[in-house]
mmCIF file with all atom_site columns, C-alpha atoms in Angstrom:
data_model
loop_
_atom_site.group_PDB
_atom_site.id
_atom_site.type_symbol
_atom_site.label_atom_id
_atom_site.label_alt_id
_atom_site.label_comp_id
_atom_site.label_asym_id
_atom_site.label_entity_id
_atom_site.label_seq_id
_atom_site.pdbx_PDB_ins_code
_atom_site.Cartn_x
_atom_site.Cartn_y
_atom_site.Cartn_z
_atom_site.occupancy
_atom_site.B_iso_or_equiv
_atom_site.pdbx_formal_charge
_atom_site.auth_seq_id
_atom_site.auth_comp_id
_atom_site.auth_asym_id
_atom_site.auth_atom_id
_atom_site.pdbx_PDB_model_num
ATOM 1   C CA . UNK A 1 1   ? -35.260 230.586 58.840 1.00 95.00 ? 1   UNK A CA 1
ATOM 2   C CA . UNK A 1 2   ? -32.359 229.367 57.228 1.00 97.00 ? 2   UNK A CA 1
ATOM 3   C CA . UNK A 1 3   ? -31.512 225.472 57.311 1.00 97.00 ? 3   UNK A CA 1
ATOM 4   C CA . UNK A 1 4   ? -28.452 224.027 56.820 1.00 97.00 ? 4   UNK A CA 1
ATOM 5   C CA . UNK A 1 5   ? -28.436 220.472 56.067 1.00 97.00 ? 5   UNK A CA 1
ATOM 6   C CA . UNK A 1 6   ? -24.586 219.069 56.298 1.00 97.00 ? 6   UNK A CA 1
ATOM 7   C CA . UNK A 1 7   ? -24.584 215.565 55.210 1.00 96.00 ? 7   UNK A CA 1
ATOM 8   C CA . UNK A 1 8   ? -21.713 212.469 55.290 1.00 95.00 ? 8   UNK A CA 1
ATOM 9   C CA . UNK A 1 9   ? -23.677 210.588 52.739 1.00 93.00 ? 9   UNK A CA 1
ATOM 10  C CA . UNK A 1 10  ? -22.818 209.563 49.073 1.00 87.00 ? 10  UNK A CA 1
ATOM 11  C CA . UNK A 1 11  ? -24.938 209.991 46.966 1.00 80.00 ? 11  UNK A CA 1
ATOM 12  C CA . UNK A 1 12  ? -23.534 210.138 43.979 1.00 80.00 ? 12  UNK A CA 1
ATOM 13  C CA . UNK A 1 13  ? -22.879 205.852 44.293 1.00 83.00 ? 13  UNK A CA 1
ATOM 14  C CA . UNK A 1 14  ? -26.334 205.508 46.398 1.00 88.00 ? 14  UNK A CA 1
ATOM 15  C CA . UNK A 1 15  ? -29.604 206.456 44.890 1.00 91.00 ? 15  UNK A CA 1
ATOM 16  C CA . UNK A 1 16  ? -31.247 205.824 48.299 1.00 91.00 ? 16  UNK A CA 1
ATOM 17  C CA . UNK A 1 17  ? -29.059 208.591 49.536 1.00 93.00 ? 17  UNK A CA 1
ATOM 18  C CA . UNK A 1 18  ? -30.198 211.162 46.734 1.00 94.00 ? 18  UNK A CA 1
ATOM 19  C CA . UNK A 1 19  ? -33.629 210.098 47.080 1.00 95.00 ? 19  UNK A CA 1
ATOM 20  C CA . UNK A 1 20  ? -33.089 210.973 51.002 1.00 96.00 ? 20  UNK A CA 1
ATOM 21  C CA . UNK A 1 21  ? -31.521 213.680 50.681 1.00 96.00 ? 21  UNK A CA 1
ATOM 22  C CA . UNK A 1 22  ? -34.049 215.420 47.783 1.00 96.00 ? 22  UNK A CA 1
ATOM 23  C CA . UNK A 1 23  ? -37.401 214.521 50.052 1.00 97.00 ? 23  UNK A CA 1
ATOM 24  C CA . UNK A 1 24  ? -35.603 216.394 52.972 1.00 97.00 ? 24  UNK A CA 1
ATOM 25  C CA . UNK A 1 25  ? -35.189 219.533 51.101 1.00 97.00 ? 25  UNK A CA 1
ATOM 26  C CA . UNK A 1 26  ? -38.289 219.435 49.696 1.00 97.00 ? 26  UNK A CA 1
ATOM 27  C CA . UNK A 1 27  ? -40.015 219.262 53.228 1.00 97.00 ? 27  UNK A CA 1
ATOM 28  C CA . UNK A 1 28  ? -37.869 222.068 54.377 1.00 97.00 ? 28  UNK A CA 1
ATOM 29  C CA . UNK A 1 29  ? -38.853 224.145 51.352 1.00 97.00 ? 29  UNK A CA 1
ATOM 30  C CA . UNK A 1 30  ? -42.236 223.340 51.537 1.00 97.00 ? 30  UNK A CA 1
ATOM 31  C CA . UNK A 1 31  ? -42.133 224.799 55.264 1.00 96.00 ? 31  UNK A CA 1
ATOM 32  C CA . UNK A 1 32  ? -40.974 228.015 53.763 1.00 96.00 ? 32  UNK A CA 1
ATOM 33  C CA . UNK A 1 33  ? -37.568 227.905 55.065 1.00 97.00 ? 33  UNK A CA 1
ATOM 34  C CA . UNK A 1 34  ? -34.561 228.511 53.054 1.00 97.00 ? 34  UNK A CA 1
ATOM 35  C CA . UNK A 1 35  ? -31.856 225.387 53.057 1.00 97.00 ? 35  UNK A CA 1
ATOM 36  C CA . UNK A 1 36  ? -28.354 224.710 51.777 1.00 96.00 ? 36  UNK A CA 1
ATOM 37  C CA . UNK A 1 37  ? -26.775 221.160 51.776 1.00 96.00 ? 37  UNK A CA 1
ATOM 38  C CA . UNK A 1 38  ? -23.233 220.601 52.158 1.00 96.00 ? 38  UNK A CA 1
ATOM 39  C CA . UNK A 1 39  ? -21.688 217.659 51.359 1.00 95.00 ? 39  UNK A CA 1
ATOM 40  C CA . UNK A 1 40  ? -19.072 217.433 54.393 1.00 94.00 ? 40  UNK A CA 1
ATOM 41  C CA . UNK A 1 41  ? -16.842 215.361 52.237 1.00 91.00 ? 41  UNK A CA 1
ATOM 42  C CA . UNK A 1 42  ? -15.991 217.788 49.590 1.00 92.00 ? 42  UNK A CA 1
ATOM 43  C CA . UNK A 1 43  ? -17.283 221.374 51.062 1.00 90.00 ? 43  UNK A CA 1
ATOM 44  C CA . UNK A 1 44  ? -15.544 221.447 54.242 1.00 85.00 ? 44  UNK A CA 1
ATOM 45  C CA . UNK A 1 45  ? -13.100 223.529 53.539 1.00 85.00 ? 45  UNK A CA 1
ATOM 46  C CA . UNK A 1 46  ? -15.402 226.224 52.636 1.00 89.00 ? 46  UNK A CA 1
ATOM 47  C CA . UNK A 1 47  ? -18.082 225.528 54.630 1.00 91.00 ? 47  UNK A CA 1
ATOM 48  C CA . UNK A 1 48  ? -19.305 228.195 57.256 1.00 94.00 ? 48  UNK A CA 1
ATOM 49  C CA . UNK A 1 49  ? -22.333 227.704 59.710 1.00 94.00 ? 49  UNK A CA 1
ATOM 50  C CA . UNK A 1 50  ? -22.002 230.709 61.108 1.00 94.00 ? 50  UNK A CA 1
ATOM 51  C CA . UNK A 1 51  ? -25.267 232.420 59.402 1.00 94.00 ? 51  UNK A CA 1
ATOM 52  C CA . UNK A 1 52  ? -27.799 229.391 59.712 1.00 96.00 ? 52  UNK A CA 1
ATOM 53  C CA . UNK A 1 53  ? -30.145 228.923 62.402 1.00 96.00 ? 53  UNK A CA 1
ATOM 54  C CA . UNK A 1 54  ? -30.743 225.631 62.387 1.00 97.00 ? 54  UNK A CA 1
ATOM 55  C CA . UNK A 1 55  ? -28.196 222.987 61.993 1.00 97.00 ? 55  UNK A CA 1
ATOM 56  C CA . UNK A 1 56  ? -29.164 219.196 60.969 1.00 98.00 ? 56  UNK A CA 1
ATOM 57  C CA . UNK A 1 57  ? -26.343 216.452 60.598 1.00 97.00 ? 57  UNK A CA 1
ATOM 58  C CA . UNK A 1 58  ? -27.399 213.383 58.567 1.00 97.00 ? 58  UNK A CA 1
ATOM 59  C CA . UNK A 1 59  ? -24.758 210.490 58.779 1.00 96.00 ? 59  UNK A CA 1
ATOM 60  C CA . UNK A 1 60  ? -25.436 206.889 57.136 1.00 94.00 ? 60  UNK A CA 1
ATOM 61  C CA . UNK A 1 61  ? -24.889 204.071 60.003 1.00 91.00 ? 61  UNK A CA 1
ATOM 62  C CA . UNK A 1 62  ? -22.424 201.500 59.565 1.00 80.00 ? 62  UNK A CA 1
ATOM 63  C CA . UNK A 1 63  ? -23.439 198.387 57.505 1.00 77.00 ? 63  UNK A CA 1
ATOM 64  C CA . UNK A 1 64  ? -23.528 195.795 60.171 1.00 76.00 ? 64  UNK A CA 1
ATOM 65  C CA . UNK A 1 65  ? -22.118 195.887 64.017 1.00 78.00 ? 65  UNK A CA 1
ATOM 66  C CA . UNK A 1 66  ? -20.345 198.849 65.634 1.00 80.00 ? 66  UNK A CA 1
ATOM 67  C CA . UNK A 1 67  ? -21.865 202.782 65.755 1.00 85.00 ? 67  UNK A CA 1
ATOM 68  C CA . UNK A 1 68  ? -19.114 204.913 64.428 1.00 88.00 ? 68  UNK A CA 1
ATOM 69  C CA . UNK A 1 69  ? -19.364 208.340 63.614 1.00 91.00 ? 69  UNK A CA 1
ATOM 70  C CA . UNK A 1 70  ? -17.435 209.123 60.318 1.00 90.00 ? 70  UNK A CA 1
ATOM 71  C CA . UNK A 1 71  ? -13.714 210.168 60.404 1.00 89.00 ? 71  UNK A CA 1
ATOM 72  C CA . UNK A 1 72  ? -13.981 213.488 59.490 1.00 90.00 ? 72  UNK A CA 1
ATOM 73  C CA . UNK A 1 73  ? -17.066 214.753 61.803 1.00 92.00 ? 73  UNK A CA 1
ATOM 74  C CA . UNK A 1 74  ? -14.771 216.212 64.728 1.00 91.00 ? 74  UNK A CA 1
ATOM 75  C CA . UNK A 1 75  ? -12.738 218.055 62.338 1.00 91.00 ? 75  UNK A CA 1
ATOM 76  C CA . UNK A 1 76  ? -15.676 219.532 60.025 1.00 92.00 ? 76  UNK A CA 1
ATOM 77  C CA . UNK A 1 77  ? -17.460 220.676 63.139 1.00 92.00 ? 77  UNK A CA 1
ATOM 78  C CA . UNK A 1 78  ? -14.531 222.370 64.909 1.00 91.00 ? 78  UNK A CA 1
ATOM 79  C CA . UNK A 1 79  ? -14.166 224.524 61.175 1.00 91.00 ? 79  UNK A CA 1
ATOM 80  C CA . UNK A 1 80  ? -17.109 225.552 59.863 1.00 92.00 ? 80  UNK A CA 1
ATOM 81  C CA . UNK A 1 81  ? -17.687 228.308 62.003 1.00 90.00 ? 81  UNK A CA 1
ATOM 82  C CA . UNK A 1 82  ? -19.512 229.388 65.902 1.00 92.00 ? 82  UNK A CA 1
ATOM 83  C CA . UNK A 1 83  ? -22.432 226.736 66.393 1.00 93.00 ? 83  UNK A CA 1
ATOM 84  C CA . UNK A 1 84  ? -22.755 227.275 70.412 1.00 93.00 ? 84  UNK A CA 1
ATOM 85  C CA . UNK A 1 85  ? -26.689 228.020 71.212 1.00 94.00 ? 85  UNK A CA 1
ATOM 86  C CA . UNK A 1 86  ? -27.768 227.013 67.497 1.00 96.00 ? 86  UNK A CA 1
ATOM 87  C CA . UNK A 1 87  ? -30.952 225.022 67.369 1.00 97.00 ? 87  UNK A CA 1
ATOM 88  C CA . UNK A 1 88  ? -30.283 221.381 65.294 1.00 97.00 ? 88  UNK A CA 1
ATOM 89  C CA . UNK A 1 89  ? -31.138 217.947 64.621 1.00 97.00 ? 89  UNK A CA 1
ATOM 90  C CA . UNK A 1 90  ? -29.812 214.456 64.457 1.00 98.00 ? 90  UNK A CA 1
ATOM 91  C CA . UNK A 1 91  ? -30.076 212.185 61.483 1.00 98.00 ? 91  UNK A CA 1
ATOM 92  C CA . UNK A 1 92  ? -29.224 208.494 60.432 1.00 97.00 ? 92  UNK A CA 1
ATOM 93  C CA . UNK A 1 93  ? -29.542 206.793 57.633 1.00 95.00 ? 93  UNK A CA 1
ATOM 94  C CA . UNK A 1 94  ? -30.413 203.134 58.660 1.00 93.00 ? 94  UNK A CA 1
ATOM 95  C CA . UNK A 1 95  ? -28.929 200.458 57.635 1.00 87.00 ? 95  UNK A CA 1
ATOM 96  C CA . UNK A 1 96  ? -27.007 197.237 59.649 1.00 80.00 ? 96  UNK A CA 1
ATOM 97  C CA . UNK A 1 97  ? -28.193 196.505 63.400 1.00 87.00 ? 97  UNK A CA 1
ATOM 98  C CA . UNK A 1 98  ? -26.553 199.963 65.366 1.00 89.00 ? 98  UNK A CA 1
ATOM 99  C CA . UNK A 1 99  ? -28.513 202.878 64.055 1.00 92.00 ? 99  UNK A CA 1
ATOM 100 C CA . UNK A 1 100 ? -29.686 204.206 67.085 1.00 93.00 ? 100 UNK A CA 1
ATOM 101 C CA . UNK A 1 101 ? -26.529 203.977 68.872 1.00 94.00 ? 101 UNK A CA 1
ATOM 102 C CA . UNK A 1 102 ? -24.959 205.658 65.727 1.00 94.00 ? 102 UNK A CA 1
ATOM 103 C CA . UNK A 1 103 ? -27.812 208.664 66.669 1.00 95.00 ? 103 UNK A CA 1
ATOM 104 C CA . UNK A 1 104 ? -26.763 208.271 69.917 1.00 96.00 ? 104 UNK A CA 1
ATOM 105 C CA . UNK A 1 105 ? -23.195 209.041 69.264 1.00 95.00 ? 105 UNK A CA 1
ATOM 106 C CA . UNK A 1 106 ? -24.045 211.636 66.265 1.00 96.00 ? 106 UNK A CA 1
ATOM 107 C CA . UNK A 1 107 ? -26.478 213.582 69.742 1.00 97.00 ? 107 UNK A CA 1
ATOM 108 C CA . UNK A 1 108 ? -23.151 213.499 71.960 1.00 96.00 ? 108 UNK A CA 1
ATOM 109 C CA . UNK A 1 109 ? -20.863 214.804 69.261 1.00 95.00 ? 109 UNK A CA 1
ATOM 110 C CA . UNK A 1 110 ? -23.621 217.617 68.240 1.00 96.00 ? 110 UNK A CA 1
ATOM 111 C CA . UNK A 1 111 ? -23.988 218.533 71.789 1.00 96.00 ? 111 UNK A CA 1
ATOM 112 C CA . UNK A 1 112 ? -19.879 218.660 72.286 1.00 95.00 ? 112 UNK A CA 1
ATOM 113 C CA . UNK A 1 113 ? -20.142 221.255 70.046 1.00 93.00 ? 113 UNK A CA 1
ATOM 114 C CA . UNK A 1 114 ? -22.899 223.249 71.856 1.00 95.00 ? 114 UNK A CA 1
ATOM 115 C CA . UNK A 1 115 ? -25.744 222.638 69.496 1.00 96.00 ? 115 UNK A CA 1
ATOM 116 C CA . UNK A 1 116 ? -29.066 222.435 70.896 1.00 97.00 ? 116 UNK A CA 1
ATOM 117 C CA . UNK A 1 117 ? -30.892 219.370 69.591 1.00 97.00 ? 117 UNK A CA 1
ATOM 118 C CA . UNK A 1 118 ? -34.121 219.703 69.384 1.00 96.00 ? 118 UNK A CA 1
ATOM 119 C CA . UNK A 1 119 ? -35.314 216.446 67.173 1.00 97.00 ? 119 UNK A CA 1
ATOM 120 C CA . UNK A 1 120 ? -33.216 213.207 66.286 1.00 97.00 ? 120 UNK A CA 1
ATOM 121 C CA . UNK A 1 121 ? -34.240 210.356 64.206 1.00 97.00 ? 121 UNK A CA 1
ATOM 122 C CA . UNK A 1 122 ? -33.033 207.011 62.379 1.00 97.00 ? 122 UNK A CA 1
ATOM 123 C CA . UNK A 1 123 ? -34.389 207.657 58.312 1.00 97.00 ? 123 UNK A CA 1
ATOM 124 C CA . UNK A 1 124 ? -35.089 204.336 56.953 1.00 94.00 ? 124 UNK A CA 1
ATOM 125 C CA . UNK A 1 125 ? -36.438 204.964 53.018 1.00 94.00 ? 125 UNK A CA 1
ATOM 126 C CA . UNK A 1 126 ? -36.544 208.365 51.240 1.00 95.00 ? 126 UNK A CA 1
ATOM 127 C CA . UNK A 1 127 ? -40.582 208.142 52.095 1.00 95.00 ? 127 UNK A CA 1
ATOM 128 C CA . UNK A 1 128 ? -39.677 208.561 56.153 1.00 96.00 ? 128 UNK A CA 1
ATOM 129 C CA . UNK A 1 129 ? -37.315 211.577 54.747 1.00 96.00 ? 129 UNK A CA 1
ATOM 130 C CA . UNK A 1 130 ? -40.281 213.524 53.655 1.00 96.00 ? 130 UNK A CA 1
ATOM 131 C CA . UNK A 1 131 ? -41.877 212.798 57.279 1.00 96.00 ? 131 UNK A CA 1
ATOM 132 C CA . UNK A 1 132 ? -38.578 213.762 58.792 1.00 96.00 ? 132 UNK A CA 1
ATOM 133 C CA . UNK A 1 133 ? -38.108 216.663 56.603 1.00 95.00 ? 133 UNK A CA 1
ATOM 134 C CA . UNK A 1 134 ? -41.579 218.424 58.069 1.00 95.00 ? 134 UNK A CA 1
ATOM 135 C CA . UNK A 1 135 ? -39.877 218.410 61.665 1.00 95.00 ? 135 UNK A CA 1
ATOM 136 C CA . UNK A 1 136 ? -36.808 219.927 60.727 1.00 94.00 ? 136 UNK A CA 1
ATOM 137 C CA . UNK A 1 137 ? -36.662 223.768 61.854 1.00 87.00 ? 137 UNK A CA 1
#
């Protein structure tokens, strides 16, 4: 099966973001499935979805009050390609008081786009990740 995980996380400036990021793919590897991350910030341009199977969004939730979903997610969705019927998953990186509702949002905005969601999930330490990463797929 082939994965792709498109992520709205830096983690270049956060380690805690690498450290998620490298325990998901790991998991997914370990599965035997193959997986590409795309950083939506800088390979959404080029970015097609097309050919993948399973989707999974991972978004980090804002740092105090308020669940917003980041600026670019409507547009990267609409261009990267046909993902009506594709199986996928939701993802948040926890942090402040609204994570849920943040997965909450990031479920409606999946669904808008005629993904299938078939497992969602607030990731609180790269340790969860590796949990998280086994029910991806």
């Amino acid at each position: 099966m082939r994965v792709a995980l498109v992520h709205f996380l830096s983690p270049l400036k956060n380690a805690n973001h690498k450290g998620i990021l490298q325990k998901l793919e790991n998991a997914v590897i370990k599965k035997g499935y193959q997986i590409d991350i795309f950083n939506a910030h800088t390979d959404s341009s080029t970015m097609r979805l097309t050919g993948y199977d399973y989707i999974s969004i991972i978004v980090p939730s804002s740092p105090l009050f308020g669940a917003k979903l980041p600026e670019k997610f409507d547009e990267v969705l609409e261009n990267c390609g046909m993902l009506t019927s594709k199986k996928g998953c939701a993802l948040v990186v926890k942090s402040g008081f609204s994570s849920w509702k943040t997965c909450t949002k990031l479920m409606s905005g999946m669904e808008k786009q005629g993904i299938l969601l078939d497992y969602f999930d607030v990731v609180e330490n790269p340790d969860h990740a590796s949990y998280v990463g086994k029910k991806i797929g």
